């Protein structure tokens, strides 16, 4: 948290700019909420949904720990809710969420060296990524966001090998995350789409200018239609 970087003061304006550049889905993280264990940026998220929620799917993670919070966000126009720490610590809650809100639940699995991390990456567990993902697939989650936390925000390149390994073990899609740095990463991920990798989360790279988002989307369309 003490190493976070601010790229914009108005999240709704930023959301609009990415949609205008061709974004088809927005990935939001309530970073304060992830550490606090409950929503902290709900007002900003609602402003984003009001601005672009009718145009693109919006997904949100960070501090979502109960069914009431999920229902409130979905009612506000959110398309997908991402459950991370709570899925690992309280799988019964995840199961209930999938039952109550089928088609809207994504699990975010953050890992280092194949083991799951929780609580905003502050705690490393003994859970194996693939074993846990298979369990959650059986619950009925929509997809898995897989983040290599050793690379996230480092612009050091996506861990394609680990992402593909996970995707091949599942029938639900995997969304790559963590370390995206350049067009070569986009091309590498497009090459493994048939293995079950349906997308990648672009974060720091598009804010820092290391990756031109519009050009990256255009290249992905060229390669995979």
Short mmCIF file of C-alpha atoms in Angstrom, two decimals:
data_model
loop_
_atom_site.label_atom_id
_atom_site.label_comp_id
_atom_site.label_asym_id
_atom_site.label_seq_id
_atom_site.Cartn_x
_atom_site.Cartn_y
_atom_site.Cartn_z
CA UNK A 1 0.00 0.00 0.00
CA UNK A 2 2.86 2.41 0.74
CA UNK A 3 4.18 1.88 -2.78
CA UNK A 4 1.00 2.69 -4.70
CA UNK A 5 1.11 5.18 -7.57
CA UNK A 6 -1.68 7.62 -8.44
CA UNK A 7 -2.35 7.90 -12.19
CA UNK A 8 -5.56 9.94 -12.09
CA UNK A 9 -7.75 11.82 -9.64
CA UNK A 10 -11.14 11.00 -11.21
CA UNK A 11 -11.81 7.27 -11.75
CA UNK A 12 -14.97 7.88 -13.80
CA UNK A 13 -13.10 10.14 -16.23
CA UNK A 14 -10.35 7.53 -16.51
CA UNK A 15 -12.94 4.81 -17.15
CA UNK A 16 -14.48 6.89 -19.91
CA UNK A 17 -11.09 7.39 -21.56
CA UNK A 18 -10.41 3.63 -21.75
CA UNK A 19 -13.87 2.87 -23.12
CA UNK A 20 -13.40 5.59 -25.73
CA UNK A 21 -10.14 3.88 -26.72
CA UNK A 22 -11.93 0.61 -27.35
CA UNK A 23 -12.00 -1.22 -24.01
CA UNK A 24 -14.66 -3.95 -23.95
CA UNK A 25 -14.46 -4.75 -20.27
CA UNK A 26 -13.21 -2.75 -17.30
CA UNK A 27 -11.37 -4.35 -14.39
CA UNK A 28 -11.70 -2.47 -11.11
CA UNK A 29 -9.97 -3.11 -7.81
CA UNK A 30 -11.01 -1.52 -4.54
CA UNK A 31 -7.44 -1.51 -3.25
CA UNK A 32 -8.30 -0.06 0.15
CA UNK A 33 -11.15 -2.54 0.39
CA UNK A 34 -8.81 -5.47 -0.28
CA UNK A 35 -6.77 -4.53 2.77
CA UNK A 36 -9.74 -3.54 4.95
CA UNK A 37 -11.87 -6.57 4.09
CA UNK A 38 -14.91 -4.50 3.15
CA UNK A 39 -15.77 -1.91 0.46
CA UNK A 40 -13.96 1.41 0.75
CA UNK A 41 -14.41 3.00 -2.69
CA UNK A 42 -18.05 2.26 -3.41
CA UNK A 43 -18.92 5.85 -4.31
CA UNK A 44 -16.16 6.01 -6.96
CA UNK A 45 -17.21 2.62 -8.31
CA UNK A 46 -20.83 3.72 -8.61
CA UNK A 47 -19.70 6.80 -10.54
CA UNK A 48 -17.78 4.57 -12.95
CA UNK A 49 -20.84 2.35 -13.43
CA UNK A 50 -23.01 5.38 -14.08
CA UNK A 51 -20.51 6.66 -16.65
CA UNK A 52 -19.79 3.48 -18.66
CA UNK A 53 -21.72 0.57 -17.13
CA UNK A 54 -24.34 0.59 -19.88
CA UNK A 55 -21.65 0.34 -22.59
CA UNK A 56 -19.18 -2.28 -21.36
CA UNK A 57 -19.04 -5.07 -18.80
CA UNK A 58 -17.43 -3.98 -15.55
CA UNK A 59 -15.86 -6.35 -13.04
CA UNK A 60 -14.76 -5.53 -9.50
CA UNK A 61 -12.64 -7.12 -6.82
CA UNK A 62 -11.36 -6.02 -3.43
CA UNK A 63 -12.98 -6.46 -0.03
CA UNK A 64 -16.06 -8.35 -1.18
CA UNK A 65 -16.82 -10.72 1.68
CA UNK A 66 -20.62 -11.13 1.87
CA UNK A 67 -23.69 -11.76 -0.30
CA UNK A 68 -25.28 -8.40 0.50
CA UNK A 69 -22.28 -6.56 -0.96
CA UNK A 70 -22.45 -8.68 -4.12
CA UNK A 71 -26.16 -8.02 -4.55
CA UNK A 72 -25.70 -4.29 -3.99
CA UNK A 73 -22.98 -4.03 -6.63
CA UNK A 74 -24.84 -6.15 -9.18
CA UNK A 75 -27.95 -4.04 -8.67
CA UNK A 76 -25.81 -0.96 -9.34
CA UNK A 77 -24.86 -2.32 -12.76
CA UNK A 78 -21.72 -4.37 -12.12
CA UNK A 79 -21.47 -7.41 -14.41
CA UNK A 80 -18.93 -9.53 -12.55
CA UNK A 81 -17.84 -9.70 -8.92
CA UNK A 82 -14.32 -10.98 -8.26
CA UNK A 83 -13.84 -12.92 -5.05
CA UNK A 84 -10.27 -13.52 -3.94
CA UNK A 85 -9.26 -13.88 -0.31
CA UNK A 86 -12.79 -14.80 0.78
CA UNK A 87 -12.90 -17.66 -1.73
CA UNK A 88 -9.77 -19.19 -0.20
CA UNK A 89 -10.62 -18.57 3.43
CA UNK A 90 -14.35 -19.23 3.22
CA UNK A 91 -15.17 -21.54 0.31
CA UNK A 92 -18.71 -21.96 1.64
CA UNK A 93 -19.29 -18.27 0.95
CA UNK A 94 -18.05 -18.70 -2.62
CA UNK A 95 -20.36 -21.66 -3.11
CA UNK A 96 -23.31 -19.63 -1.82
CA UNK A 97 -22.37 -16.73 -4.11
CA UNK A 98 -22.26 -19.00 -7.17
CA UNK A 99 -25.65 -20.44 -6.25
CA UNK A 100 -27.26 -17.04 -5.67
CA UNK A 101 -25.58 -15.11 -8.46
CA UNK A 102 -24.69 -17.67 -11.14
CA UNK A 103 -22.88 -16.24 -14.15
CA UNK A 104 -21.63 -13.22 -12.20
CA UNK A 105 -18.86 -14.67 -10.01
CA UNK A 106 -15.18 -14.69 -10.95
CA UNK A 107 -12.46 -15.95 -8.63
CA UNK A 108 -9.17 -14.09 -8.44
CA UNK A 109 -6.26 -16.35 -7.59
CA UNK A 110 -3.02 -14.59 -6.71
CA UNK A 111 0.01 -16.83 -6.55
CA UNK A 112 3.74 -16.97 -6.09
CA UNK A 113 5.63 -20.13 -7.13
CA UNK A 114 2.36 -22.02 -7.56
CA UNK A 115 1.02 -21.25 -4.07
CA UNK A 116 -1.93 -18.99 -3.28
CA UNK A 117 -1.50 -15.63 -1.54
CA UNK A 118 -4.31 -13.81 0.31
CA UNK A 119 -5.10 -10.54 2.08
CA UNK A 120 -3.76 -8.19 -0.56
CA UNK A 121 -0.82 -10.59 -1.16
CA UNK A 122 0.38 -10.17 2.41
CA UNK A 123 -0.06 -13.84 3.36
CA UNK A 124 1.24 -16.88 1.46
CA UNK A 125 -0.73 -20.12 1.94
CA UNK A 126 0.02 -23.76 1.22
CA UNK A 127 -2.85 -24.06 -1.28
CA UNK A 128 -1.90 -25.23 -4.76
CA UNK A 129 -3.29 -22.97 -7.51
CA UNK A 130 -4.53 -25.73 -9.82
CA UNK A 131 -6.12 -27.83 -7.07
CA UNK A 132 -8.01 -24.84 -5.72
CA UNK A 133 -9.08 -23.63 -9.17
CA UNK A 134 -10.56 -27.06 -9.99
CA UNK A 135 -12.52 -26.98 -6.75
CA UNK A 136 -13.90 -23.54 -7.54
CA UNK A 137 -14.74 -24.60 -11.09
CA UNK A 138 -16.97 -27.29 -9.59
CA UNK A 139 -18.75 -24.59 -7.59
CA UNK A 140 -19.76 -22.87 -10.83
CA UNK A 141 -17.52 -19.80 -11.06
CA UNK A 142 -17.56 -18.00 -14.40
CA UNK A 143 -13.79 -17.74 -14.85
CA UNK A 144 -10.48 -17.45 -13.00
CA UNK A 145 -8.21 -14.41 -12.95
CA UNK A 146 -4.69 -15.69 -12.40
CA UNK A 147 -2.10 -13.22 -11.15
CA UNK A 148 1.57 -13.96 -10.72
CA UNK A 149 2.22 -11.59 -7.81
CA UNK A 150 5.96 -11.79 -8.30
CA UNK A 151 5.44 -9.93 -11.58
CA UNK A 152 2.40 -7.71 -11.03
CA UNK A 153 3.21 -4.04 -11.55
CA UNK A 154 6.80 -4.91 -12.41
CA UNK A 155 6.40 -4.74 -16.23
CA UNK A 156 8.53 -7.91 -16.33
CA UNK A 157 6.35 -9.95 -18.68
CA UNK A 158 3.37 -12.24 -18.19
CA UNK A 159 4.05 -15.71 -16.80
CA UNK A 160 2.54 -17.39 -19.87
CA UNK A 161 3.72 -20.88 -18.95
CA UNK A 162 1.98 -20.93 -15.57
CA UNK A 163 -1.14 -19.29 -16.99
CA UNK A 164 -1.43 -21.90 -19.74
CA UNK A 165 -0.79 -24.73 -17.30
CA UNK A 166 -3.74 -23.54 -15.21
CA UNK A 167 -6.00 -22.96 -18.21
CA UNK A 168 -5.32 -26.45 -19.58
CA UNK A 169 -6.38 -27.97 -16.26
CA UNK A 170 -9.78 -26.24 -16.37
CA UNK A 171 -12.78 -26.01 -18.68
CA UNK A 172 -13.70 -22.46 -17.60
CA UNK A 173 -11.69 -19.55 -19.05
CA UNK A 174 -8.62 -18.05 -17.44
CA UNK A 175 -7.80 -14.34 -17.57
CA UNK A 176 -4.08 -13.58 -17.36
CA UNK A 177 -2.81 -10.89 -15.00
CA UNK A 178 0.45 -9.63 -13.58
CA UNK A 179 3.47 -8.26 -15.40
CA UNK A 180 2.03 -7.31 -18.81
CA UNK A 181 4.63 -5.03 -20.33
CA UNK A 182 4.57 -4.85 -24.12
CA UNK A 183 3.10 -6.01 -27.41
CA UNK A 184 5.13 -9.22 -27.28
CA UNK A 185 3.12 -10.27 -24.22
CA UNK A 186 -0.13 -9.63 -26.10
CA UNK A 187 1.07 -11.73 -29.01
CA UNK A 188 2.23 -14.55 -26.72
CA UNK A 189 -1.17 -14.67 -25.01
CA UNK A 190 -3.07 -14.57 -28.30
CA UNK A 191 -1.08 -17.63 -29.33
CA UNK A 192 -2.48 -19.60 -26.37
CA UNK A 193 -6.10 -18.47 -26.53
CA UNK A 194 -7.15 -21.95 -27.67
CA UNK A 195 -5.71 -23.32 -24.42
CA UNK A 196 -8.40 -21.40 -22.54
CA UNK A 197 -6.80 -17.99 -21.93
CA UNK A 198 -9.56 -15.55 -22.83
CA UNK A 199 -7.99 -12.22 -21.99
CA UNK A 200 -5.41 -10.25 -20.08
CA UNK A 201 -5.72 -7.44 -17.57
CA UNK A 202 -3.82 -4.33 -18.63
CA UNK A 203 -2.84 -2.20 -15.67
CA UNK A 204 0.37 -0.31 -15.09
CA UNK A 205 1.66 -0.80 -18.64
CA UNK A 206 -1.13 1.24 -20.22
CA UNK A 207 -0.95 3.96 -17.56
CA UNK A 208 2.81 4.31 -17.83
CA UNK A 209 2.69 4.34 -21.63
CA UNK A 210 4.81 1.21 -22.03
CA UNK A 211 1.90 -0.34 -23.93
CA UNK A 212 -0.45 1.52 -26.27
CA UNK A 213 -3.85 0.11 -25.33
CA UNK A 214 -5.65 0.87 -28.59
CA UNK A 215 -2.80 -0.62 -30.61
CA UNK A 216 -2.73 -3.70 -28.38
CA UNK A 217 -6.45 -4.30 -28.83
CA UNK A 218 -6.10 -3.86 -32.57
CA UNK A 219 -3.23 -6.36 -32.68
CA UNK A 220 -5.19 -8.90 -30.62
CA UNK A 221 -8.10 -8.56 -33.03
CA UNK A 222 -5.77 -9.13 -35.98
CA UNK A 223 -4.38 -12.30 -34.43
CA UNK A 224 -7.55 -13.78 -32.96
CA UNK A 225 -10.47 -11.95 -34.49
#
